[in-house]
mmCIF file of C-alpha atoms in Angstrom:
data_model
loop_
_atom_site.group_PDB
_atom_site.id
_atom_site.type_symbol
_atom_site.label_atom_id
_atom_site.label_comp_id
_atom_site.label_asym_id
_atom_site.label_seq_id
_atom_site.Cartn_x
_atom_site.Cartn_y
_atom_site.Cartn_z
ATOM 1 C CA MET A 1 8.591 -25.560 7.504
ATOM 2 C CA GLY A 2 9.384 -23.092 4.733
ATOM 3 C CA ASN A 3 12.726 -21.753 3.583
ATOM 4 C CA CYS A 4 14.936 -20.021 6.142
ATOM 5 C CA LEU A 5 17.085 -17.136 4.948
ATOM 6 C CA ARG A 6 19.931 -15.338 6.629
ATOM 7 C CA THR A 7 19.479 -11.654 6.130
ATOM 8 C CA SER A 8 20.100 -8.372 7.828
ATOM 9 C CA GLU A 9 17.265 -7.621 10.208
ATOM 10 C CA LYS A 10 18.134 -3.984 10.881
ATOM 11 C CA LEU A 11 17.443 -1.024 8.630
ATOM 12 C CA THR A 12 18.687 2.514 9.103
ATOM 13 C CA ALA A 13 17.966 5.476 6.860
ATOM 14 C CA GLU A 14 19.060 9.063 7.214
ATOM 15 C CA ILE A 15 16.620 11.728 6.098
ATOM 16 C CA VAL A 16 18.222 15.071 5.298
ATOM 17 C CA PRO A 17 15.690 17.816 4.440
ATOM 18 C CA HIS A 18 16.315 19.309 1.009
ATOM 19 C CA GLY A 19 17.727 22.804 1.326
ATOM 20 C CA GLY A 20 17.034 22.873 5.048
ATOM 21 C CA ALA A 21 20.032 21.332 6.801
ATOM 22 C CA THR A 22 20.730 24.571 8.666
ATOM 23 C CA VAL A 23 17.158 24.802 9.908
ATOM 24 C CA TYR A 24 16.046 21.217 10.523
ATOM 25 C CA PRO A 25 18.199 18.629 12.287
ATOM 26 C CA ALA A 26 19.080 15.376 10.556
ATOM 27 C CA VAL A 27 16.590 12.589 11.182
ATOM 28 C CA ARG A 28 17.517 8.920 11.549
ATOM 29 C CA LEU A 29 15.113 6.012 11.809
ATOM 30 C CA HIS A 30 16.315 2.576 12.987
ATOM 31 C CA GLY A 31 14.211 -0.540 12.642
ATOM 32 C CA SER A 32 13.623 -3.796 10.843
ATOM 33 C CA PRO A 33 13.186 -3.715 7.045
ATOM 34 C CA ASN A 34 10.356 -6.216 7.578
ATOM 35 C CA SER A 35 8.637 -4.153 10.268
ATOM 36 C CA ILE A 36 5.383 -2.547 9.217
ATOM 37 C CA PHE A 37 5.668 -0.363 12.311
ATOM 38 C CA ALA A 38 8.979 0.981 10.954
ATOM 39 C CA ALA A 39 7.505 1.459 7.466
ATOM 40 C CA TYR A 40 4.523 3.318 8.890
ATOM 41 C CA THR A 41 6.730 5.593 10.995
ATOM 42 C CA ARG A 42 9.030 6.296 8.056
ATOM 43 C CA PHE A 43 6.052 7.307 5.946
ATOM 44 C CA ALA A 44 4.884 9.629 8.732
ATOM 45 C CA VAL A 45 8.325 11.236 8.872
ATOM 46 C CA LEU A 46 8.547 11.750 5.122
ATOM 47 C CA HIS A 47 5.036 13.145 4.744
ATOM 48 C CA ASN A 48 4.445 14.964 8.021
ATOM 49 C CA ALA A 49 7.793 16.075 9.320
ATOM 50 C CA VAL A 50 10.385 16.906 6.718
ATOM 51 C CA PRO A 51 10.077 19.436 3.866
ATOM 52 C CA PRO A 52 9.412 18.225 0.294
ATOM 53 C CA ASP A 53 12.060 16.355 -1.704
ATOM 54 C CA PRO A 54 14.034 14.812 1.164
ATOM 55 C CA VAL A 55 17.329 13.134 0.330
ATOM 56 C CA LEU A 56 17.455 9.536 1.543
ATOM 57 C CA ALA A 57 20.805 7.920 2.240
ATOM 58 C CA ALA A 58 20.976 4.283 3.242
ATOM 59 C CA ALA A 59 23.208 3.592 6.207
ATOM 60 C CA PRO A 60 25.590 0.610 6.229
ATOM 61 C CA PRO A 61 23.974 -2.654 7.358
ATOM 62 C CA PRO A 62 24.985 -4.136 10.712
ATOM 63 C CA GLN A 63 27.632 -6.844 10.822
ATOM 64 C CA ALA A 64 25.575 -9.431 12.691
ATOM 65 C CA PRO A 65 22.591 -10.700 10.642
ATOM 66 C CA THR A 66 19.484 -12.148 12.200
ATOM 67 C CA ALA A 67 17.823 -15.312 10.914
ATOM 68 C CA PHE A 68 14.216 -15.226 9.925
ATOM 69 C CA CYS A 69 11.947 -17.892 8.533
ATOM 70 C CA GLY A 70 9.007 -17.617 6.180
ATOM 71 C CA GLY A 71 9.171 -13.806 6.139
ATOM 72 C CA ARG A 72 8.739 -13.553 9.933
ATOM 73 C CA SER A 73 11.456 -12.191 12.160
ATOM 74 C CA GLU A 74 12.613 -14.381 15.037
ATOM 75 C CA ALA A 75 13.733 -11.368 17.068
ATOM 76 C CA ALA A 76 11.856 -8.079 17.195
ATOM 77 C CA VAL A 77 13.933 -4.983 16.461
ATOM 78 C CA PRO A 78 12.555 -1.870 18.174
ATOM 79 C CA VAL A 79 11.904 1.243 16.108
ATOM 80 C CA VAL A 80 14.126 4.086 17.328
ATOM 81 C CA PHE A 81 13.725 7.632 16.033
ATOM 82 C CA HIS A 82 16.542 10.211 16.278
ATOM 83 C CA VAL A 83 16.071 13.946 15.664
ATOM 84 C CA GLY A 84 19.398 15.616 16.240
ATOM 85 C CA HIS A 85 20.470 14.573 19.739
ATOM 86 C CA ASP A 86 16.940 13.617 20.849
ATOM 87 C CA VAL A 87 15.851 9.987 20.739
ATOM 88 C CA ALA A 88 12.399 8.395 20.977
ATOM 89 C CA SER A 89 11.095 4.836 20.950
ATOM 90 C CA GLY A 90 7.925 3.063 21.992
ATOM 91 C CA SER A 91 4.460 2.760 20.509
ATOM 92 C CA ARG A 92 3.385 4.145 17.139
ATOM 93 C CA ASP A 93 1.323 6.900 18.773
ATOM 94 C CA ALA A 94 4.261 7.882 20.968
ATOM 95 C CA LEU A 95 6.531 8.249 17.945
ATOM 96 C CA LEU A 96 3.937 10.243 16.016
ATOM 97 C CA ARG A 97 3.546 12.605 18.977
ATOM 98 C CA PHE A 98 7.328 12.959 19.056
ATOM 99 C CA ILE A 99 7.340 13.868 15.340
ATOM 100 C CA ASP A 100 4.687 16.556 15.893
ATOM 101 C CA LEU A 101 6.602 17.883 18.889
ATOM 102 C CA LYS A 102 9.900 18.169 17.010
ATOM 103 C CA PHE A 103 8.367 19.771 13.901
ATOM 104 C CA PRO A 104 5.496 21.952 15.198
ATOM 105 C CA ASP A 105 5.842 24.664 12.539
ATOM 106 C CA LEU A 106 5.590 22.207 9.656
ATOM 107 C CA ALA A 107 2.639 20.469 11.275
ATOM 108 C CA GLU A 108 0.815 23.802 11.496
ATOM 109 C CA GLU A 109 1.604 24.657 7.882
ATOM 110 C CA GLU A 110 0.164 21.357 6.673
ATOM 111 C CA THR A 111 -3.031 21.562 8.711
ATOM 112 C CA ALA A 112 -5.863 22.204 6.279
ATOM 113 C CA PRO A 113 -9.132 23.831 7.323
ATOM 114 C CA PRO A 114 -11.901 21.290 7.965
ATOM 115 C CA PRO A 115 -14.307 20.697 5.078
ATOM 116 C CA PRO A 116 -17.822 22.103 5.353
ATOM 117 C CA ALA A 117 -20.365 20.151 7.337
ATOM 118 C CA GLU A 118 -22.457 19.317 4.278
ATOM 119 C CA SER A 119 -19.568 17.328 2.786
ATOM 120 C CA GLY A 120 -19.482 15.043 5.777
ATOM 121 C CA GLY A 121 -16.321 16.549 7.267
ATOM 122 C CA GLY A 122 -17.867 18.062 10.378
ATOM 123 C CA LYS A 123 -17.042 14.993 12.484
ATOM 124 C CA GLU A 124 -15.083 11.801 12.198
ATOM 125 C CA GLU A 125 -17.138 9.084 10.526
ATOM 126 C CA THR A 126 -17.546 5.931 12.561
ATOM 127 C CA SER A 127 -18.175 3.759 9.491
ATOM 128 C CA LEU A 128 -14.901 2.314 8.224
ATOM 129 C CA VAL A 129 -16.081 1.917 4.619
ATOM 130 C CA VAL A 130 -17.395 5.479 4.589
ATOM 131 C CA ARG A 131 -13.980 6.741 5.705
ATOM 132 C CA VAL A 132 -12.265 4.790 2.928
ATOM 133 C CA THR A 133 -14.721 6.051 0.317
ATOM 134 C CA ARG A 134 -14.492 9.712 1.335
ATOM 135 C CA LEU A 135 -10.691 9.659 1.345
ATOM 136 C CA GLN A 136 -10.633 8.074 -2.109
ATOM 137 C CA HIS A 137 -13.052 10.733 -3.349
ATOM 138 C CA LYS A 138 -10.738 13.433 -1.997
ATOM 139 C CA SER A 139 -7.677 11.932 -3.685
ATOM 140 C CA MET A 140 -9.369 11.458 -7.055
ATOM 141 C CA THR A 141 -10.729 15.026 -6.921
ATOM 142 C CA TRP A 142 -7.210 16.367 -6.363
ATOM 143 C CA HIS A 143 -5.731 14.294 -9.183
ATOM 144 C CA LEU A 144 -8.500 15.337 -11.572
ATOM 145 C CA GLU A 145 -7.867 18.984 -10.777
ATOM 146 C CA ARG A 146 -4.150 18.456 -11.414
ATOM 147 C CA MET A 147 -4.828 16.754 -14.762
ATOM 148 C CA VAL A 148 -7.205 19.546 -15.853
ATOM 149 C CA GLY A 149 -4.616 22.216 -15.046
ATOM 150 C CA TRP A 150 -1.910 20.249 -16.850
ATOM 151 C CA ALA A 151 -4.128 19.773 -19.937
ATOM 152 C CA GLU A 152 -4.922 23.493 -20.039
ATOM 153 C CA ASP A 153 -1.204 24.263 -19.968
ATOM 154 C CA LEU A 154 -0.543 21.781 -22.781
ATOM 155 C CA ALA A 155 -3.299 23.310 -24.899
ATOM 156 C CA THR A 156 -2.046 26.843 -24.270
ATOM 157 C CA ARG A 157 1.475 25.930 -25.380
ATOM 158 C CA GLY A 158 0.040 23.979 -28.295
ATOM 159 C CA GLY A 159 2.975 21.791 -29.219
ATOM 160 C CA THR A 160 5.855 23.992 -28.153
ATOM 161 C CA ARG A 161 8.702 22.420 -26.243
ATOM 162 C CA ALA A 162 8.422 21.795 -22.529
ATOM 163 C CA VAL A 163 10.086 24.488 -20.424
ATOM 164 C CA ASP A 164 10.627 22.435 -17.268
ATOM 165 C CA PRO A 165 13.852 20.392 -17.510
ATOM 166 C CA LYS A 166 12.344 17.817 -15.130
ATOM 167 C CA VAL A 167 9.622 17.097 -17.692
ATOM 168 C CA GLY A 168 11.900 16.720 -20.706
ATOM 169 C CA THR A 169 10.921 17.253 -24.325
ATOM 170 C CA TRP A 170 7.388 17.964 -25.451
ATOM 171 C CA LYS A 171 6.970 14.351 -26.550
ATOM 172 C CA MET A 172 8.234 13.109 -23.181
ATOM 173 C CA GLU A 173 5.799 15.392 -21.364
ATOM 174 C CA VAL A 174 2.812 14.111 -23.353
ATOM 175 C CA VAL A 175 3.829 10.514 -22.587
ATOM 176 C CA LYS A 176 4.081 11.351 -18.874
ATOM 177 C CA PHE A 177 0.690 13.034 -19.039
ATOM 178 C CA GLY A 178 -0.799 9.900 -20.573
ATOM 179 C CA ARG A 179 0.818 7.676 -17.963
ATOM 180 C CA SER A 180 -0.521 9.838 -15.136
ATOM 181 C CA TYR A 181 -4.030 9.781 -16.569
ATOM 182 C CA SER A 182 -3.862 5.986 -16.992
ATOM 183 C CA GLN A 183 -2.973 5.651 -13.313
ATOM 184 C CA LEU A 184 -5.881 7.884 -12.326
ATOM 185 C CA LEU A 185 -8.212 5.932 -14.594
ATOM 186 C CA GLU A 186 -7.168 2.649 -12.937
ATOM 187 C CA VAL A 187 -7.871 4.054 -9.478
ATOM 188 C CA MET A 188 -11.241 5.488 -10.550
ATOM 189 C CA LEU A 189 -12.360 2.240 -12.179
ATOM 190 C CA GLU A 190 -11.405 0.107 -9.175
ATOM 191 C CA HIS A 191 -13.042 2.631 -6.865
ATOM 192 C CA ALA A 192 -16.263 2.304 -8.861
ATOM 193 C CA GLN A 193 -16.007 -1.498 -8.659
ATOM 194 C CA MET A 194 -15.458 -1.260 -4.914
ATOM 195 C CA GLU A 195 -18.605 0.803 -4.496
ATOM 196 C CA GLU A 196 -20.651 -1.497 -6.718
ATOM 197 C CA ARG A 197 -19.462 -4.713 -5.066
ATOM 198 C CA VAL A 198 -19.210 -3.596 -1.437
ATOM 199 C CA LEU A 199 -21.100 -0.386 -0.627
ATOM 200 C CA PHE A 200 -24.085 -0.515 -2.962
ATOM 201 C CA PRO A 201 -25.246 -4.032 -1.942
ATOM 202 C CA ILE A 202 -25.222 -2.845 1.691
ATOM 203 C CA PHE A 203 -27.421 0.138 0.835
ATOM 204 C CA ASP A 204 -29.747 -1.885 -1.410
ATOM 205 C CA SER A 205 -30.219 -4.546 1.260
ATOM 206 C CA ALA A 206 -31.632 -1.840 3.542
ATOM 207 C CA ASP A 207 -33.604 0.019 0.853
ATOM 208 C CA ARG A 208 -33.871 -1.564 -2.592
ATOM 209 C CA GLY A 209 -32.864 0.821 -5.373
ATOM 210 C CA LEU A 210 -31.109 3.269 -3.057
ATOM 211 C CA SER A 211 -27.891 3.189 -5.083
ATOM 212 C CA LYS A 212 -29.551 3.066 -8.520
ATOM 213 C CA ALA A 213 -28.650 6.650 -9.462
ATOM 214 C CA ALA A 214 -25.017 6.223 -8.423
ATOM 215 C CA LYS A 215 -24.702 3.048 -10.532
ATOM 216 C CA GLU A 216 -26.147 4.865 -13.540
ATOM 217 C CA GLU A 217 -23.601 7.654 -13.119
ATOM 218 C CA HIS A 218 -20.787 5.107 -13.147
ATOM 219 C CA ALA A 219 -22.058 3.767 -16.461
ATOM 220 C CA ARG A 220 -22.447 7.306 -17.818
ATOM 221 C CA ASP A 221 -18.896 8.377 -16.979
ATOM 222 C CA LEU A 222 -17.097 5.289 -18.329
ATOM 223 C CA PRO A 223 -17.333 6.201 -22.064
ATOM 224 C CA ILE A 224 -16.061 9.708 -21.281
ATOM 225 C CA MET A 225 -13.106 8.320 -19.303
ATOM 226 C CA ASN A 226 -12.175 5.880 -22.079
ATOM 227 C CA GLY A 227 -12.678 8.588 -24.713
ATOM 228 C CA ILE A 228 -10.115 10.812 -22.978
ATOM 229 C CA LYS A 229 -7.634 7.957 -23.040
ATOM 230 C CA GLU A 230 -8.101 7.614 -26.813
ATOM 231 C CA ILE A 231 -7.557 11.367 -27.317
ATOM 232 C CA ILE A 232 -4.316 11.162 -25.347
ATOM 233 C CA LYS A 233 -3.172 8.327 -27.632
ATOM 234 C CA SER A 234 -3.930 10.568 -30.623
ATOM 235 C CA VAL A 235 -1.876 13.404 -29.150
ATOM 236 C CA GLU A 236 1.062 11.046 -28.580
ATOM 237 C CA VAL A 237 1.225 10.011 -32.249
ATOM 238 C CA LEU A 238 0.357 13.357 -33.897
ATOM 239 C CA ASP A 239 3.084 15.638 -35.198
ATOM 240 C CA SER A 240 3.057 18.823 -33.139
ATOM 241 C CA ARG A 241 3.286 20.814 -36.386
ATOM 242 C CA SER A 242 0.104 19.305 -37.843
ATOM 243 C CA LEU A 243 -2.896 21.586 -38.345
ATOM 244 C CA ASN A 244 -5.258 19.786 -35.967
ATOM 245 C CA TYR A 245 -2.709 19.249 -33.172
ATOM 246 C CA LYS A 246 -3.680 22.278 -31.109
ATOM 247 C CA GLU A 247 -7.372 21.593 -31.702
ATOM 248 C CA THR A 248 -6.889 18.046 -30.371
ATOM 249 C CA LEU A 249 -5.222 19.436 -27.260
ATOM 250 C CA TYR A 250 -8.122 21.813 -26.629
ATOM 251 C CA ASN A 251 -10.545 18.928 -27.144
ATOM 252 C CA LEU A 252 -8.585 16.946 -24.545
ATOM 253 C CA SER A 253 -8.694 19.859 -22.102
ATOM 254 C CA ASN A 254 -12.447 20.322 -22.542
ATOM 255 C CA ARG A 255 -13.174 16.603 -22.119
ATOM 256 C CA LEU A 256 -11.179 16.522 -18.885
ATOM 257 C CA LYS A 257 -13.051 19.567 -17.586
ATOM 258 C CA SER A 258 -16.313 17.833 -18.392
ATOM 259 C CA LEU A 259 -15.215 14.678 -16.571
ATOM 260 C CA GLN A 260 -14.062 16.769 -13.618
ATOM 261 C CA GLY A 261 -17.473 18.442 -13.369
ATOM 262 C CA LEU A 262 -19.349 15.142 -13.551
ATOM 263 C CA CYS A 263 -17.111 13.463 -10.967
ATOM 264 C CA LYS A 264 -17.279 16.432 -8.617
ATOM 265 C CA GLN A 265 -21.065 16.340 -8.703
ATOM 266 C CA HIS A 266 -21.106 12.555 -8.324
ATOM 267 C CA PHE A 267 -18.757 12.572 -5.334
ATOM 268 C CA MET A 268 -20.653 15.436 -3.716
ATOM 269 C CA GLU A 269 -23.961 13.610 -4.014
ATOM 270 C CA GLU A 270 -22.526 10.401 -2.596
ATOM 271 C CA ASP A 271 -20.776 12.237 0.247
ATOM 272 C CA SER A 272 -23.840 14.269 1.246
ATOM 273 C CA GLU A 273 -26.783 11.998 0.384
ATOM 274 C CA LEU A 274 -25.722 8.343 0.194
ATOM 275 C CA LEU A 275 -22.791 7.757 2.536
ATOM 276 C CA PRO A 276 -24.383 9.352 5.640
ATOM 277 C CA ILE A 277 -27.098 6.679 5.457
ATOM 278 C CA MET A 278 -24.489 4.010 6.247
ATOM 279 C CA GLU A 279 -24.829 4.834 9.949
ATOM 280 C CA ALA A 280 -28.575 4.105 9.750
ATOM 281 C CA VAL A 281 -27.955 0.704 8.124
ATOM 282 C CA GLY A 282 -26.700 -0.475 11.504
ATOM 283 C CA LEU A 283 -23.877 -2.828 10.564
ATOM 284 C CA SER A 284 -22.263 -4.686 13.428
ATOM 285 C CA LYS A 285 -18.582 -4.182 14.167
ATOM 286 C CA GLU A 286 -17.781 -7.522 12.535
ATOM 287 C CA GLU A 287 -19.809 -6.636 9.423
ATOM 288 C CA GLU A 288 -18.011 -3.285 9.206
ATOM 289 C CA GLU A 289 -14.635 -4.992 9.399
ATOM 290 C CA ASP A 290 -15.706 -7.551 6.787
ATOM 291 C CA ALA A 291 -16.810 -4.741 4.464
ATOM 292 C CA LEU A 292 -13.522 -2.879 4.958
ATOM 293 C CA GLU A 293 -11.575 -6.048 4.163
ATOM 294 C CA HIS A 294 -13.664 -6.538 1.029
ATOM 295 C CA CYS A 295 -12.899 -2.955 -0.087
ATOM 296 C CA PHE A 296 -9.177 -3.648 -0.139
ATOM 297 C CA VAL A 297 -9.665 -7.057 -1.769
ATOM 298 C CA VAL A 298 -11.539 -5.424 -4.671
ATOM 299 C CA MET A 299 -8.906 -2.679 -4.966
ATOM 300 C CA GLN A 300 -5.849 -4.877 -4.477
ATOM 301 C CA GLY A 301 -4.729 -4.220 -8.065
ATOM 302 C CA THR A 302 -4.197 -0.486 -7.605
ATOM 303 C CA HIS A 303 -3.234 -0.729 -3.936
ATOM 304 C CA GLY A 304 -0.519 -3.186 -4.850
ATOM 305 C CA ARG A 305 1.003 -0.778 -7.395
ATOM 306 C CA LEU A 306 -0.563 2.686 -7.149
ATOM 307 C CA LEU A 307 -1.021 3.269 -3.422
ATOM 308 C CA LYS A 308 1.636 6.006 -3.485
ATOM 309 C CA PHE A 309 -0.258 7.672 -6.331
ATOM 310 C CA LEU A 310 -3.487 7.553 -4.333
ATOM 311 C CA LEU A 311 -1.810 8.999 -1.232
ATOM 312 C CA GLU A 312 -0.263 11.838 -3.250
ATOM 313 C CA GLY A 313 -3.757 13.247 -3.636
ATOM 314 C CA LEU A 314 -4.286 13.497 0.126
ATOM 315 C CA PRO A 315 -2.967 15.943 2.737
ATOM 316 C CA PRO A 316 -0.476 14.319 5.148
ATOM 317 C CA ASN A 317 -3.023 13.908 7.942
ATOM 318 C CA ASP A 318 -5.481 12.176 5.619
ATOM 319 C CA SER A 319 -2.702 9.972 4.233
ATOM 320 C CA MET A 320 -2.035 8.700 7.747
ATOM 321 C CA LYS A 321 -5.764 8.088 8.285
ATOM 322 C CA TYR A 322 -5.822 6.003 5.118
ATOM 323 C CA LEU A 323 -2.847 3.948 6.289
ATOM 324 C CA ASP A 324 -4.607 3.470 9.634
ATOM 325 C CA LEU A 325 -7.536 1.925 7.763
ATOM 326 C CA ILE A 326 -5.207 -0.362 5.810
ATOM 327 C CA SER A 327 -3.580 -1.456 9.067
ATOM 328 C CA MET A 328 -6.991 -2.762 10.224
ATOM 329 C CA CYS A 329 -6.986 -5.489 7.553
ATOM 330 C CA ARG A 330 -7.428 -8.966 9.003
ATOM 331 C CA ASP A 331 -5.297 -10.449 6.254
ATOM 332 C CA LYS A 332 -1.947 -9.332 7.633
ATOM 333 C CA GLU A 333 -0.029 -10.477 4.573
ATOM 334 C CA ARG A 334 -2.167 -8.261 2.334
ATOM 335 C CA MET A 335 -1.919 -5.387 4.799
ATOM 336 C CA GLU A 336 1.870 -5.638 4.983
ATOM 337 C CA SER A 337 2.251 -5.802 1.199
ATOM 338 C CA MET A 338 0.205 -2.605 0.804
ATOM 339 C CA LEU A 339 2.056 -0.678 3.494
ATOM 340 C CA ARG A 340 5.441 -1.665 2.119
ATOM 341 C CA VAL A 341 4.517 -0.119 -1.242
ATOM 342 C CA VAL A 342 4.582 3.398 0.196
ATOM 343 C CA VAL A 343 8.193 3.224 1.366
ATOM 344 C CA GLU A 344 9.831 1.120 -1.351
#
């Protein structure tokens, strides 16, 4: 029967755009804290509608709680979206259209030009696992570029104090740099495992040895990735006044640039040469859905903790596409746990 808890079933949150209260109306989202529909819509609002750095203020809970058993609500609470005096409710697509309608200028600003045809961006891929893989490639590429730029800045300053008060002292900044790289490394390693355990067997079953080169590149890049992590550890313990401190920082910057070049080439080859062949493999709809499920099973470690990090590397529209793929999971408990991560 399970344990029954008495808890508030209704969640309201006010979203006030940072520095834009005179331009953008206040936004209020009402729904159940256990509703994935509400979580999805809230993510869409935060990433597609309001400007960066929104201020979130929790509204008081309702007086009358609703009972729910085993994590399942006994009474559905509709998702209601307020923008100023305008109100919308209904399906997910209806609410997303309402968001685009109320914030057309921001939607236009965030629309990125389509990628070139050779990268596989000329049309929407029908293969679910190909969509997942391409979006992960895009996110990791963005994060690598960010880490390279950050490392170059560290090397240029060479041990001087951090100038951004949000970063803190020089030591604090180096620790944050190391933490960010560790998160990226986790995502990259699980992504490689996902390809090796899900995608590559599909390709090799159709044409033995098709994924051999990609597997070899994974093995080639691993020592470089782990080597960078060791250099970061060295930077964290070195005294910034030591003679080899700046040299170590430049070594770190150069290693990251090397990794960036290798990964860029690897992703480009997979996107243009390997992934397009998935359509020719001819998986059935059920096999596609099984493969998609397996992708998220393999990557449940990072998606249970670092899904926000992964989504940070994607434009808003691509972030929503990635959440759409997660919402297709057959294991609803796993799907719900992943989607809740992005709004907690």
